[in-house]
Coordinates of C-alpha atoms and ligand atoms in Angstrom, one line a residue:
M1 CA -0.1 0.2 -0.1
V2 CA 1.6 3.6 -0.9
L3 CA 0.3 6.3 0.9
V4 CA 0.2 9.4 -1.3
L5 CA -0.4 12.7 0.3
L6 CA -1.3 15.6 -1.0
S7 CA -0.2 19.0 -1.3
G8 CA -1.8 22.0 0.3
C9 CA -0.4 24.5 -2.2
G10 CA -3.3 26.8 -3.8
I11 CA -4.6 25.6 -7.4
T12 CA -7.0 28.6 -8.3
K13 CA -3.9 28.6 -11.3
N14 CA -2.7 25.6 -13.7
T15 CA -5.7 23.4 -12.3
A16 CA -5.4 21.6 -15.8
Q17 CA -1.5 20.5 -14.6
G18 CA -3.2 19.6 -10.9
Q19 CA -5.8 17.4 -13.2
N20 CA -2.9 15.6 -14.7
N21 CA -1.2 15.2 -11.6
Q22 CA -4.0 13.2 -10.7
E23 CA -5.1 11.6 -13.4
K24 CA -5.9 7.6 -13.3
K25 CA -5.4 7.9 -9.8
T26 CA -7.5 5.4 -7.3
F27 CA -8.2 6.9 -4.1
A28 CA -9.9 5.3 -0.8
L29 CA -11.7 7.3 1.6
Y30 CA -10.8 4.7 4.6
N31 CA -12.8 4.3 7.4
V32 CA -15.9 6.5 6.5
N33 CA -19.5 6.6 7.2
V34 CA -21.6 6.7 4.2
I35 CA -25.2 8.1 3.7
P36 CA -25.9 6.6 0.3
M37 CA -28.8 8.7 -0.4
T38 CA -30.5 5.6 -2.1
V39 CA -34.6 5.1 -1.4
G40 CA -33.7 2.9 1.7
N41 CA -30.4 5.1 2.5
E42 CA -29.3 2.5 4.8
V43 CA -26.2 4.1 6.1
I44 CA -23.1 1.9 6.0
E45 CA -21.0 2.7 9.0
N46 CA -17.0 2.6 8.7
T47 CA -16.5 1.2 5.1
T48 CA -14.2 2.1 2.5
V49 CA -15.0 3.7 -0.4
V50 CA -12.8 3.3 -3.6
I51 CA -12.9 5.5 -6.3
V52 CA -11.1 4.9 -9.8
D53 CA -11.3 7.0 -12.7
N54 CA -14.1 9.0 -11.6
K55 CA -16.3 6.4 -10.5
I56 CA -17.0 4.8 -7.4
S57 CA -15.4 1.0 -8.0
A58 CA -16.1 -0.5 -4.6
I59 CA -17.9 0.0 -1.1
G60 CA -16.5 -2.0 1.5
G61 CA -13.7 -4.5 0.7
K62 CA -9.9 -4.4 0.6
I63 CA -7.8 -0.8 0.0
P64 CA -6.3 -1.7 -3.5
N65 CA -2.6 -1.4 -3.7
D66 CA -1.1 2.2 -4.8
V67 CA -4.2 4.3 -4.2
M68 CA -4.3 7.7 -2.3
I69 CA -5.5 7.1 0.9
I70 CA -8.2 9.8 2.6
D71 CA -8.8 9.2 6.3
G72 CA -12.5 9.1 6.9
E73 CA -12.8 8.0 10.4
G74 CA -15.3 9.7 12.3
K75 CA -16.7 11.3 8.9
W76 CA -19.6 11.1 6.7
L77 CA -19.9 10.8 2.8
I78 CA -22.7 12.4 1.1
P79 CA -23.4 12.7 -2.8
G80 CA -22.4 15.9 -4.2
L81 CA -25.4 18.1 -3.5
I82 CA -27.4 19.8 -6.6
D83 CA -28.7 23.3 -7.0
M84 CA -32.1 23.3 -9.0
H85 CA -31.7 27.0 -9.6
V86 CA -28.8 29.2 -10.5
H87 CA -27.5 32.0 -12.5
N88 CA -23.8 31.8 -12.9
L89 CA -22.0 35.3 -14.2
V90 CA -20.7 34.5 -17.6
D91 CA -18.5 36.6 -20.1
G92 CA -20.8 39.5 -20.9
S93 CA -23.5 39.4 -18.0
P94 CA -24.8 41.1 -16.1
G95 CA -25.7 44.1 -18.3
N96 CA -29.0 44.8 -20.2
N97 CA -27.2 46.6 -23.1
Y98 CA -25.0 43.4 -23.6
P99 CA -24.2 42.6 -26.3
T100 CA -25.8 45.4 -28.6
K101 CA -23.3 48.2 -27.0
G102 CA -20.3 45.4 -27.0
A103 CA -20.3 45.3 -23.2
S104 CA -16.6 43.7 -22.2
I105 CA -17.0 42.1 -19.1
F106 CA -15.2 39.0 -18.8
F107 CA -15.3 36.8 -15.4
D108 CA -12.5 34.3 -14.8
N109 CA -14.4 31.3 -14.2
Q110 CA -12.5 29.4 -11.6
D111 CA -13.3 32.2 -9.4
I112 CA -17.2 31.8 -10.2
M113 CA -17.2 28.1 -9.9
L114 CA -14.7 28.2 -6.5
L115 CA -18.0 29.0 -4.7
Y116 CA -19.8 25.4 -5.5
V117 CA -16.4 24.0 -4.8
A118 CA -16.2 25.4 -1.6
N119 CA -19.6 24.0 -1.0
G120 CA -19.8 20.6 -2.0
V121 CA -22.0 21.7 -4.9
T122 CA -21.2 19.1 -7.8
T123 CA -23.9 19.8 -10.0
T124 CA -25.8 23.4 -11.1
F125 CA -29.3 23.8 -13.1
E126 CA -28.5 26.9 -15.1
L127 CA -32.2 28.7 -15.4
S128 CA -31.3 31.6 -18.2
G129 CA -28.8 30.0 -20.2
R130 CA -26.7 31.7 -22.8
V131 CA -24.2 30.9 -25.3
E132 CA -21.2 31.9 -23.1
H133 CA -22.3 28.9 -20.4
F134 CA -21.6 26.2 -22.5
G135 CA -18.1 27.7 -22.9
Q136 CA -18.3 27.8 -19.1
R137 CA -19.5 24.4 -19.0
N138 CA -16.9 22.9 -21.2
E139 CA -13.9 24.5 -19.6
I140 CA -15.0 22.5 -16.7
I141 CA -15.7 19.3 -18.4
K142 CA -12.0 19.6 -20.2
G143 CA -10.5 19.9 -16.7
D144 CA -9.3 23.7 -17.0
I145 CA -11.0 24.4 -13.9
I146 CA -12.5 22.9 -11.0
G147 CA -16.4 23.2 -11.1
P148 CA -19.9 21.2 -10.9
R149 CA -21.7 19.4 -13.6
I150 CA -24.0 22.3 -15.6
A151 CA -27.6 21.5 -16.9
L152 CA -28.9 24.1 -19.1
A153 CA -32.3 25.8 -19.6
A154 CA -33.2 28.3 -22.4
L155 CA -35.7 31.1 -21.0
I156 CA -38.2 32.0 -23.2
G157 CA -40.2 35.2 -22.2
G158 CA -43.1 37.2 -23.5
S159 CA -40.7 40.6 -23.4
N160 CA -37.5 41.5 -22.1
A161 CA -36.0 38.1 -22.6
S162 CA -33.0 36.6 -24.6
R163 CA -35.7 34.6 -26.5
V164 CA -39.0 36.6 -27.0
A165 CA -42.1 34.8 -27.9
T166 CA -46.0 36.6 -28.5
T167 CA -47.5 33.5 -30.4
P168 CA -48.1 30.0 -30.7
S169 CA -45.8 29.5 -33.4
E170 CA -42.9 31.7 -32.1
G171 CA -42.7 29.8 -29.4
R172 CA -42.8 26.6 -30.8
Q173 CA -39.8 28.0 -33.0
A174 CA -38.4 29.5 -30.1
V175 CA -38.2 25.9 -28.6
R176 CA -36.8 24.2 -32.3
I177 CA -33.9 26.9 -31.4
A178 CA -33.4 26.3 -28.4
K179 CA -32.9 22.7 -29.2
G180 CA -30.5 22.8 -31.9
D181 CA -28.5 25.2 -30.0
G182 CA -27.9 22.5 -27.6
Y183 CA -29.9 23.1 -24.4
E184 CA -31.0 20.2 -22.5
F185 CA -34.3 22.1 -20.8
I186 CA -36.9 24.9 -21.6
K187 CA -37.9 27.5 -18.9
V188 CA -41.0 29.5 -19.6
Y189 CA -40.8 32.9 -17.8
S190 CA -43.6 35.3 -16.5
R191 CA -44.7 37.4 -19.4
L192 CA -45.9 34.6 -21.9
N193 CA -49.5 35.0 -23.2
I194 CA -51.5 31.4 -22.1
E195 CA -51.6 30.3 -25.7
T196 CA -47.8 31.0 -26.4
Y197 CA -47.4 29.4 -23.1
K198 CA -49.3 26.3 -23.7
A199 CA -47.5 26.1 -27.3
I200 CA -44.2 26.5 -25.7
V201 CA -44.5 23.5 -22.8
D202 CA -46.1 21.4 -25.9
E203 CA -43.2 21.6 -28.5
A204 CA -40.9 20.9 -25.8
Y205 CA -42.3 17.9 -24.8
K206 CA -42.2 17.0 -28.6
Q207 CA -38.6 17.5 -28.5
E208 CA -38.0 15.5 -25.7
M209 CA -37.4 18.7 -23.2
K210 CA -38.6 19.1 -19.8
V211 CA -39.9 22.3 -18.8
V212 CA -39.4 24.1 -15.5
G213 CA -40.2 27.9 -14.4
H214 CA -42.6 30.7 -14.0
I215 CA -46.5 30.5 -13.6
P216 CA -47.2 33.6 -16.3
S217 CA -48.8 36.5 -14.6
A218 CA -51.7 36.0 -17.4
F219 CA -52.8 33.0 -15.4
E220 CA -53.9 35.1 -12.6
G221 CA -57.4 33.5 -11.4
K222 CA -57.1 30.9 -13.2
T223 CA -53.7 29.0 -11.7
E224 CA -55.2 25.7 -12.8
E225 CA -55.2 26.5 -16.7
A226 CA -51.1 26.7 -16.1
F227 CA -51.0 23.1 -15.0
V228 CA -51.0 21.6 -18.3
P229 CA -49.4 18.3 -19.0
H230 CA -45.4 18.0 -19.2
F231 CA -45.4 21.7 -17.3
S232 CA -42.9 19.8 -15.3
L233 CA -41.2 22.0 -12.3
V234 CA -42.3 25.1 -10.9
A235 CA -39.3 27.2 -10.0
H236 CA -40.0 29.1 -7.1
A237 CA -42.7 28.9 -4.1
E238 CA -43.5 32.3 -5.4
E239 CA -44.7 31.7 -8.5
F240 CA -47.6 30.3 -6.2
S241 CA -48.2 33.0 -3.6
K242 CA -48.3 35.4 -7.0
Q243 CA -51.2 33.2 -7.8
A244 CA -52.6 33.2 -4.1
N245 CA -56.2 34.5 -3.3
E246 CA -55.0 34.8 0.6
F247 CA -52.3 33.4 2.3
T248 CA -54.0 30.9 4.1
E249 CA -53.6 26.7 4.8
E250 CA -56.6 26.1 2.8
E251 CA -54.9 28.2 0.0
A252 CA -51.4 26.4 0.1
Y253 CA -53.7 23.4 -0.1
R254 CA -55.0 24.4 -3.2
L255 CA -52.3 25.6 -4.9
A256 CA -50.2 22.3 -3.8
S257 CA -53.0 20.0 -5.3
L258 CA -52.5 21.3 -8.7
A259 CA -49.1 20.5 -8.9
K260 CA -49.9 17.3 -7.5
E261 CA -52.7 16.6 -10.0
N262 CA -50.2 17.5 -13.1
G263 CA -47.0 15.5 -11.5
S264 CA -45.3 18.7 -11.5
W265 CA -42.7 19.0 -9.0
V266 CA -41.3 22.1 -7.0
T267 CA -38.3 23.9 -6.2
P268 CA -39.7 26.1 -3.0
N269 CA -36.7 28.2 -3.3
L270 CA -37.4 29.4 0.4
S271 CA -34.3 31.0 0.9
N272 CA -34.9 33.4 -2.0
L273 CA -38.3 35.5 -0.3
V274 CA -35.6 35.3 3.2
R275 CA -33.2 37.2 1.5
I276 CA -34.8 39.8 -0.4
A277 CA -37.1 40.5 3.1
A278 CA -33.9 40.7 4.6
Q279 CA -32.2 43.0 2.1
A280 CA -35.7 45.0 1.7
R281 CA -35.3 45.7 5.2
S282 CA -31.1 46.6 5.4
L283 CA -28.3 46.4 2.9
D284 CA -26.4 45.3 5.9
A285 CA -28.2 41.8 5.4
V286 CA -26.0 41.8 2.4
R287 CA -23.1 43.2 3.3
D288 CA -22.4 41.3 6.6
L289 CA -23.0 37.9 4.8
P290 CA -19.8 35.8 5.6
S291 CA -19.4 35.1 2.2
F292 CA -19.8 38.5 0.6
K293 CA -16.1 39.0 0.3
Y294 CA -16.2 35.7 -2.1
V295 CA -18.7 37.6 -4.2
H296 CA -17.0 39.2 -8.0
P297 CA -16.6 42.7 -6.8
L298 CA -19.0 44.0 -9.7
M299 CA -21.7 41.9 -8.1
Q300 CA -20.4 42.9 -4.3
D301 CA -20.8 46.8 -6.2
K302 CA -24.4 45.9 -7.8
W303 CA -26.1 44.3 -4.8
I304 CA -25.0 47.8 -2.7
T305 CA -25.5 50.8 -5.2
A306 CA -28.3 49.1 -7.5
N307 CA -30.3 47.0 -5.0
Q308 CA -34.1 46.3 -6.4
Y309 CA -35.6 45.0 -3.5
N310 CA -34.1 47.9 -0.9
Q311 CA -34.4 50.8 -3.3
G312 CA -37.8 52.5 -2.7
T313 CA -38.5 49.7 0.2
N314 CA -41.5 50.8 2.7
P315 CA -43.0 49.0 5.4
K316 CA -46.1 47.8 3.3
T317 CA -43.5 45.7 0.6
I318 CA -41.6 44.7 3.6
T319 CA -44.8 43.0 5.5
Y320 CA -45.6 41.6 2.2
Y321 CA -42.2 40.1 1.9
D322 CA -42.7 38.8 5.2
E323 CA -46.2 37.4 4.5
L324 CA -44.7 35.1 1.6
V325 CA -41.5 33.7 3.8
E326 CA -44.9 32.5 6.2
F327 CA -46.8 31.5 3.2
H328 CA -43.9 29.5 1.7
V329 CA -43.6 27.5 4.6
L330 CA -47.5 26.7 4.5
L331 CA -46.8 25.7 0.7
V332 CA -44.2 23.7 1.4
K333 CA -46.0 21.6 4.4
A334 CA -48.7 21.2 1.9
L335 CA -46.3 20.0 -0.9
K336 CA -45.1 17.4 1.8
E337 CA -48.4 15.9 2.8
L338 CA -49.5 15.5 -0.9
G339 CA -46.2 13.8 -2.1
V340 CA -45.1 16.3 -4.6
P341 CA -41.4 15.9 -5.0
M342 CA -39.6 18.8 -4.0
V343 CA -35.6 19.8 -5.1
A344 CA -33.4 22.2 -3.6
G345 CA -32.7 25.5 -5.7
T346 CA -31.8 29.0 -4.4
D347 CA -31.8 31.7 -7.2
A348 CA -27.9 31.9 -6.5
G349 CA -26.8 35.3 -8.3
T350 CA -30.0 37.0 -7.6
S351 CA -29.0 39.6 -4.9
G352 CA -27.7 38.8 -1.6
I353 CA -27.7 34.9 -3.0
V354 CA -24.3 34.0 -3.0
W355 CA -23.5 30.8 -5.4
G356 CA -22.9 27.7 -3.2
Y357 CA -23.4 29.5 0.3
S358 CA -27.3 29.9 -0.4
L359 CA -27.9 26.1 -0.6
H360 CA -26.9 25.2 2.8
D361 CA -29.4 28.2 3.9
E362 CA -32.0 26.6 1.6
L363 CA -31.5 23.2 3.2
N364 CA -31.7 24.9 6.4
L365 CA -35.1 26.5 5.7
L366 CA -36.6 23.2 4.4
V367 CA -35.7 21.6 7.5
D368 CA -37.7 24.5 9.5
A369 CA -40.8 24.4 7.1
G370 CA -41.1 20.4 7.8
L371 CA -38.9 18.4 5.5
T372 CA -36.7 15.5 8.0
T373 CA -32.9 16.0 7.5
E374 CA -33.2 13.0 4.9
E375 CA -36.1 14.1 2.7
T376 CA -34.3 17.5 2.4
L377 CA -30.9 15.6 1.6
A378 CA -32.7 13.7 -1.0
A379 CA -34.0 17.2 -2.6
A380 CA -30.6 18.3 -3.1
T381 CA -29.3 14.6 -4.5
R382 CA -30.9 11.4 -5.8
L383 CA -34.7 13.9 -6.5
A384 CA -32.5 16.5 -8.2
A385 CA -30.6 14.2 -10.2
T386 CA -33.7 12.5 -11.0
W387 CA -35.7 15.5 -12.2
L388 CA -32.4 15.9 -14.4
G389 CA -32.1 12.6 -16.2
I390 CA -29.1 12.0 -14.6
D391 CA -30.0 10.0 -11.7
D392 CA -27.9 6.4 -13.4
R393 CA -24.9 8.4 -12.8
V394 CA -24.9 10.9 -10.1
G395 CA -27.0 11.5 -6.9
T396 CA -26.3 8.9 -4.6
V397 CA -23.0 6.8 -3.2
E398 CA -23.5 3.6 -5.3
V399 CA -20.9 1.4 -7.0
G400 CA -20.9 2.6 -10.7
K401 CA -22.1 6.1 -10.4
F402 CA -19.8 9.1 -10.6
A403 CA -17.7 10.2 -7.6
D404 CA -19.7 13.5 -7.3
L405 CA -19.2 13.4 -3.1
V406 CA -18.6 15.5 -0.2
L407 CA -17.0 14.5 2.9
L408 CA -18.4 16.0 6.0
D409 CA -17.0 16.4 9.4
E410 CA -20.4 15.4 11.0
N411 CA -23.5 14.0 10.5
P412 CA -26.0 16.0 8.2
L413 CA -29.0 13.4 9.0
L414 CA -28.5 14.4 12.9
D415 CA -28.6 18.0 11.9
I416 CA -28.9 19.6 8.3
N417 CA -26.4 22.6 9.4
N418 CA -23.4 20.1 9.3
T419 CA -23.6 20.0 5.5
R420 CA -21.7 23.1 6.0
K421 CA -18.6 21.5 7.8
I422 CA -17.1 20.4 4.4
S423 CA -13.7 18.1 4.9
G424 CA -13.4 17.5 1.4
V425 CA -15.0 17.4 -1.7
F426 CA -14.4 15.1 -5.4
F427 CA -15.1 16.8 -8.4
N428 CA -14.2 15.6 -11.6
G429 CA -12.3 12.9 -10.1
R430 CA -10.3 15.4 -8.4
W431 CA -10.2 15.5 -4.4
V432 CA -9.8 18.7 -3.5
D433 CA -9.6 19.0 0.9
K434 CA -10.8 21.4 3.1
N435 CA -7.3 23.0 3.1
Q436 CA -6.6 23.6 -0.5
I437 CA -10.4 25.4 -0.2
D438 CA -9.5 27.7 2.2
I439 CA -6.4 28.8 0.6
M440 CA -8.2 29.1 -2.9
L441 CA -10.9 31.5 -0.9
E442 CA -8.6 33.6 0.9
N443 CA -6.9 34.4 -2.3
L444 CA -10.1 35.0 -3.9
A445 CA -11.1 37.1 -1.0
K446 CA -8.1 39.1 -1.7
K447 CA -8.5 39.6 -5.5
N448 CA -11.9 41.1 -4.8
S449 CA -11.2 43.4 -2.3
E450 CA -8.2 44.6 -4.5
N451 CA -10.5 45.2 -7.6
I452 CA -13.4 46.6 -5.4
G453 CA -14.2 50.1 -6.6
K454 CA -12.0 50.2 -9.7
D455 CA -14.2 51.1 -12.6
D456 CA -13.9 48.0 -14.4
F457 CA -16.2 46.5 -11.2
L458 CA -18.3 49.6 -10.8
W459 CA -21.8 48.8 -11.8
S460 CA -23.0 52.4 -12.5
K461 CA -19.7 52.1 -15.1
I462 CA -20.3 49.2 -16.7
R463 CA -24.0 50.1 -17.0
E464 CA -22.7 53.5 -19.1
R465 CA -20.5 51.1 -21.7
Ligands
LIG1 ZN1 -34.2 32.4 -11.2

């Protein structure tokens, strides 16, 4: 048995080289407790997990020769986490003027993706995909940077969207173009008219693309009509609360049963409204986030100087946000009781919602709303993988699956906040331990603090370009 030690040196750059160094390495997680998150989810204590070429090759049995051994004593292994609702920064974004005025904003994709790595988020679902996201994804797949798997949805809206459709035939055409462009999913957006929305959902089914999204406001007063076959995933609890006649338990059940009858799944996205309510009260809720220093300087500036939730806020809107927060808890309880599958998503990238970190907030809120810790973990692992159609490859700790894995210092089934206590992660066949993560984060915070306030990172200046 050869024990290979990992150096703790920074790997923010030259990760491609780091990738090669570890290529075809076999890892053995020794003496670890496995929470497989399979349907039965029987915890396997003090076992060995062998990883060969980025796949789980054995659970239990002997440690093979010539492997890198990772001590798992007293630790807990879970599947990599999945955030089912994100908006990742990519070149050119964000800015309404892109691309017409040639805005030249470029991002270091490793800086963007590090926040997921640090938080054990091994898969993300991008809900406003752009062509640049394919390039971002390819950088990860090639191993040039470390980051999550990315599923891409093309957003189709009735106005003010990158893909606009105002008639059923435009809607069908938009779906077919998105399919041809390589997107896996379609996102329907708020301002679609009823007939166009229905045509998009129908065409997406014909093109074998699942549909996630908002309930367009055109359905107000007739919410049930939005629940057409193959409207597969509601992107926020807010989609229901915007349609609610009153914020009561009965209304929560009425709305939840629409999802149940239609076979639609739901991403509650509780953290979104909690964060919105907090920043509507005070920007300190953003400024004081421990993870704020890791946010790209341009977004730090935007979230403070052009915060859409804080500007023009008043006691009435704050009360409304608070009501939504409470109603969403009722909704989650109703969805759970009716057996509607829920997946975990955060709307990361929206102001005050930090990529990666927000998923742990979401898990915490789902438990507070009445899900068990196991149901909550399932929402961010197996169930999310199932909805995305990748459950044959990820979402559980099983032999043959990809080694998208998170090693935790403590048991998340006892306290969901233990998902934050990360000892190390496996991304794309690479083992990244806590020490490496901390160094990378420190470097990122330093880089951000040096850039903050420079013209290239001021939201007002970028908007003028
Ligand atoms: Zn969103």
